Amino acid sequence: MGGCCGSDSTNVATSSAANQMMQKMPPVEIEYFDANGRALALRMLAWYCSVPHTNARRTFPEFKEKKVKGSYKLGSMPVINFKDGSQMAET
């Protein structure tokens, strides 16, 4: 079965390069509520492509507190947080 990282036999070179890139990649943090919702596809894709990641599952009070502090670029989740401090919103 072919995956998003080119795991089928027709794309062996890309698969090898993609796997090497993923292994060098620092872990990312997928931040969302403790539910599947809008983050489910992100979590599944990260798992399927072997992207090192953690799941930061927030409660509604935690989300509200962080939102008031301006922790979310667009004021909503899910977001992907990178080790360098950058954030990808509206994922």
Backbone as JSON, one array per atom type, in Angstrom:
{
  "sequence": "MGGCCGSDSTNVATSSAANQMMQKMPPVEIEYFDANGRALALRMLAWYCSVPHTNARRTFPEFKEKKVKGSYKLGSMPVINFKDGSQMAET",
  "N": [[0.85, -1.18, 0.0], [0.62, 2.18, -0.86], [1.99, 5.02, 0.71], [1.89, 8.34, 2.16], [4.46, 9.1, 2.14], [5.69, 8.03, 0.02], [5.84, 5.15, 0.01], [5.39, 3.07, -1.72], [6.55, 0.78, -4.29], [7.07, 2.15, -6.64], [8.18, 4.52, -6.08], [10.69, 4.53, -4.76], [13.16, 5.96, -4.41], [12.31, 8.51, -3.61], [10.98, 7.76, -1.31], [13.06, 6.85, 0.36], [14.58, 9.21, 0.65], [12.65, 10.86, 1.81], [12.13, 9.49, 4.21], [14.65, 9.73, 5.46], [14.74, 12.5, 5.78], [12.56, 12.88, 7.51], [13.46, 11.57, 9.8], [15.51, 13.23, 10.64], [14.17, 15.44, 11.34], [13.12, 17.69, 13.86], [11.03, 16.89, 16.69], [7.57, 17.71, 16.45], [4.81, 19.51, 17.88], [1.49, 18.75, 18.19], [-1.24, 20.57, 18.87], [-4.3, 20.5, 20.45], [-7.72, 20.08, 21.55], [-8.7, 17.56, 23.99], [-9.75, 15.53, 22.21], [-10.81, 14.02, 19.13], [-11.77, 15.45, 16.68], [-10.89, 18.33, 14.73], [-8.17, 17.88, 14.7], [-7.65, 15.25, 14.2], [-7.01, 14.29, 11.57], [-4.46, 15.45, 11.25], [-3.0, 14.19, 13.31], [-3.19, 11.51, 12.48], [-1.91, 11.62, 9.97], [0.68, 12.44, 10.72], [1.43, 10.22, 12.25], [1.23, 8.16, 10.3], [3.14, 8.94, 8.41], [5.4, 8.78, 9.89], [6.31, 11.04, 11.28], [8.06, 12.59, 13.8], [6.37, 13.42, 16.71], [4.43, 15.05, 19.29], [1.42, 14.92, 21.18], [-0.33, 17.51, 22.36], [-2.76, 17.79, 24.44], [-5.35, 19.81, 25.23], [-7.4, 21.21, 27.82], [-10.61, 22.88, 28.01], [-10.48, 25.11, 29.83], [-7.66, 25.49, 29.89], [-7.16, 26.11, 27.22], [-8.62, 28.52, 26.98], [-7.18, 30.18, 28.74], [-4.63, 30.23, 27.5], [-5.37, 31.36, 25.07], [-6.23, 33.93, 25.81], [-3.79, 34.94, 26.59], [-2.63, 35.23, 24.16], [-1.43, 33.13, 22.82], [-2.08, 31.75, 20.53], [-1.86, 32.19, 17.13], [-4.05, 32.76, 15.4], [-6.06, 32.6, 17.17], [-7.27, 30.13, 17.54], [-7.48, 26.51, 17.58], [-6.74, 23.46, 15.77], [-3.15, 23.69, 16.23], [0.22, 23.54, 15.04], [3.15, 23.3, 16.74], [6.5, 24.21, 16.5], [9.92, 23.33, 17.28], [11.58, 25.55, 17.1], [10.08, 27.6, 17.99], [8.24, 28.63, 16.26], [4.91, 28.63, 14.83], [2.28, 26.86, 13.28], [-0.76, 27.73, 12.25], [-4.35, 27.19, 11.87], [-4.39, 24.6, 10.79]],
  "CA": [[0.0, 0.0, 0.0], [1.41, 3.4, -0.95], [1.71, 6.0, 1.75], [2.16, 9.73, 1.82], [5.9, 9.3, 2.05], [6.18, 7.27, -1.13], [6.27, 3.83, 0.44], [5.18, 2.04, -2.72], [7.76, 0.43, -5.02], [7.3, 3.05, -7.77], [8.77, 5.77, -5.61], [11.67, 4.11, -3.76], [14.13, 7.02, -4.15], [11.63, 9.53, -2.83], [10.69, 7.19, -0.01], [14.29, 6.84, 1.14], [14.91, 10.6, 0.97], [11.63, 11.36, 2.74], [12.36, 8.86, 5.51], [15.84, 10.35, 6.06], [14.36, 13.84, 6.19], [11.67, 12.78, 8.67], [14.23, 11.18, 10.97], [16.31, 14.38, 11.06], [13.25, 16.49, 11.72], [12.84, 17.72, 15.29], [9.63, 16.59, 16.97], [6.61, 18.81, 16.46], [3.74, 19.33, 18.86], [0.15, 19.0, 17.66], [-1.99, 21.06, 20.02], [-5.75, 20.53, 20.25], [-8.48, 19.59, 22.69], [-8.6, 16.12, 24.23], [-10.77, 14.92, 21.36], [-10.29, 13.86, 17.77], [-12.13, 16.67, 15.97], [-10.13, 18.86, 13.61], [-6.76, 17.45, 14.75], [-7.53, 13.83, 13.9], [-6.27, 14.08, 10.32], [-3.06, 15.79, 11.51], [-2.41, 13.11, 14.12], [-3.08, 10.31, 11.65], [-0.89, 11.86, 8.96], [1.98, 12.42, 11.4], [1.72, 8.83, 12.58], [1.4, 7.38, 9.07], [4.39, 9.36, 7.75], [6.48, 8.65, 10.88], [6.81, 12.35, 11.71], [8.15, 12.62, 15.26], [5.45, 14.43, 17.23], [3.73, 14.83, 20.55], [0.05, 15.44, 21.19], [-0.63, 18.36, 23.52], [-4.23, 17.79, 24.54], [-5.73, 20.91, 26.12], [-8.77, 21.32, 28.33], [-11.19, 24.17, 27.63], [-9.89, 26.2, 30.62], [-6.28, 25.72, 29.43], [-7.26, 26.8, 25.94], [-9.05, 29.9, 27.23], [-6.05, 30.89, 29.36], [-3.6, 30.46, 26.48], [-5.93, 32.26, 24.06], [-6.19, 35.27, 26.38], [-2.38, 35.35, 26.58], [-2.21, 35.42, 22.78], [-0.57, 32.01, 22.43], [-2.51, 31.21, 19.25], [-1.8, 33.24, 16.1], [-5.38, 33.1, 14.9], [-7.02, 32.43, 18.25], [-7.97, 28.85, 17.5], [-6.69, 25.29, 17.41], [-5.43, 22.94, 16.11], [-1.93, 24.33, 15.77], [1.43, 22.74, 15.12], [4.23, 24.07, 17.32], [7.82, 23.72, 16.13], [10.94, 23.53, 18.31], [12.19, 26.88, 16.99], [9.13, 28.57, 18.51], [7.24, 29.02, 15.26], [3.63, 27.94, 14.95], [1.45, 26.78, 12.09], [-2.15, 27.79, 12.67], [-5.35, 26.81, 10.87], [-3.85, 23.41, 10.13]],
  "C": [[0.89, 1.23, 0.0], [1.0, 4.39, 0.11], [2.07, 7.39, 1.3], [3.64, 9.99, 1.65], [6.5, 8.46, 0.95], [6.62, 5.87, -0.79], [5.97, 2.74, -0.57], [6.44, 1.87, -3.56], [8.05, 1.37, -6.19], [8.02, 4.32, -7.36], [9.82, 5.51, -4.55], [12.65, 5.22, -3.43], [13.52, 8.11, -3.28], [11.35, 9.03, -1.42], [11.92, 7.23, 0.88], [14.66, 8.26, 1.57], [13.92, 11.16, 1.99], [11.83, 10.78, 4.13], [13.57, 9.46, 6.21], [15.51, 11.75, 6.56], [13.5, 13.8, 7.45], [12.45, 12.43, 9.93], [15.1, 12.31, 11.5], [15.44, 15.51, 11.6], [13.05, 16.51, 13.23], [11.36, 17.44, 15.54], [8.78, 17.86, 16.94], [5.55, 18.5, 17.51], [2.43, 19.7, 18.19], [-0.72, 19.35, 18.87], [-3.47, 21.19, 19.66], [-6.43, 20.05, 21.53], [-8.29, 18.08, 22.84], [-9.76, 15.41, 23.53], [-10.17, 14.77, 19.98], [-10.54, 15.12, 16.94], [-11.23, 17.03, 14.81], [-8.67, 18.4, 13.6], [-6.58, 15.99, 14.35], [-6.72, 13.58, 12.64], [-4.78, 14.4, 10.5], [-2.35, 14.68, 12.27], [-2.21, 11.85, 13.29], [-1.98, 10.46, 10.6], [0.51, 11.83, 9.57], [2.38, 10.99, 11.74], [2.05, 8.03, 11.32], [2.73, 7.69, 8.38], [5.59, 9.31, 8.69], [7.11, 9.99, 11.24], [6.88, 12.34, 13.23], [7.26, 13.75, 15.8], [4.95, 14.05, 18.61], [2.34, 15.43, 20.41], [-0.15, 16.22, 22.48], [-2.14, 18.51, 23.55], [-4.64, 18.77, 25.63], [-7.18, 20.78, 26.58], [-9.31, 22.68, 27.89], [-10.64, 25.31, 28.5], [-8.44, 26.51, 30.22], [-6.28, 26.5, 28.12], [-7.62, 28.27, 26.14], [-7.91, 30.73, 27.79], [-4.97, 31.22, 28.32], [-4.09, 31.43, 25.4], [-5.88, 33.71, 24.54], [-4.76, 35.82, 26.37], [-1.86, 35.6, 25.16], [-1.3, 34.32, 22.26], [-0.91, 31.43, 21.06], [-2.59, 32.33, 18.23], [-3.17, 33.7, 15.65], [-6.47, 32.86, 15.95], [-7.76, 31.12, 18.27], [-6.97, 27.69, 17.4], [-7.38, 24.43, 16.36], [-4.3, 23.83, 15.58], [-0.81, 23.31, 15.84], [2.52, 23.67, 15.63], [5.56, 23.4, 16.96], [8.83, 24.07, 17.22], [11.56, 24.92, 18.26], [11.25, 27.98, 17.48], [8.08, 29.03, 17.51], [6.0, 28.14, 15.39], [2.9, 27.97, 13.64], [0.0, 26.7, 12.56], [-3.07, 27.42, 11.52], [-4.88, 25.6, 10.07], [-4.94, 22.5, 9.71]]
}
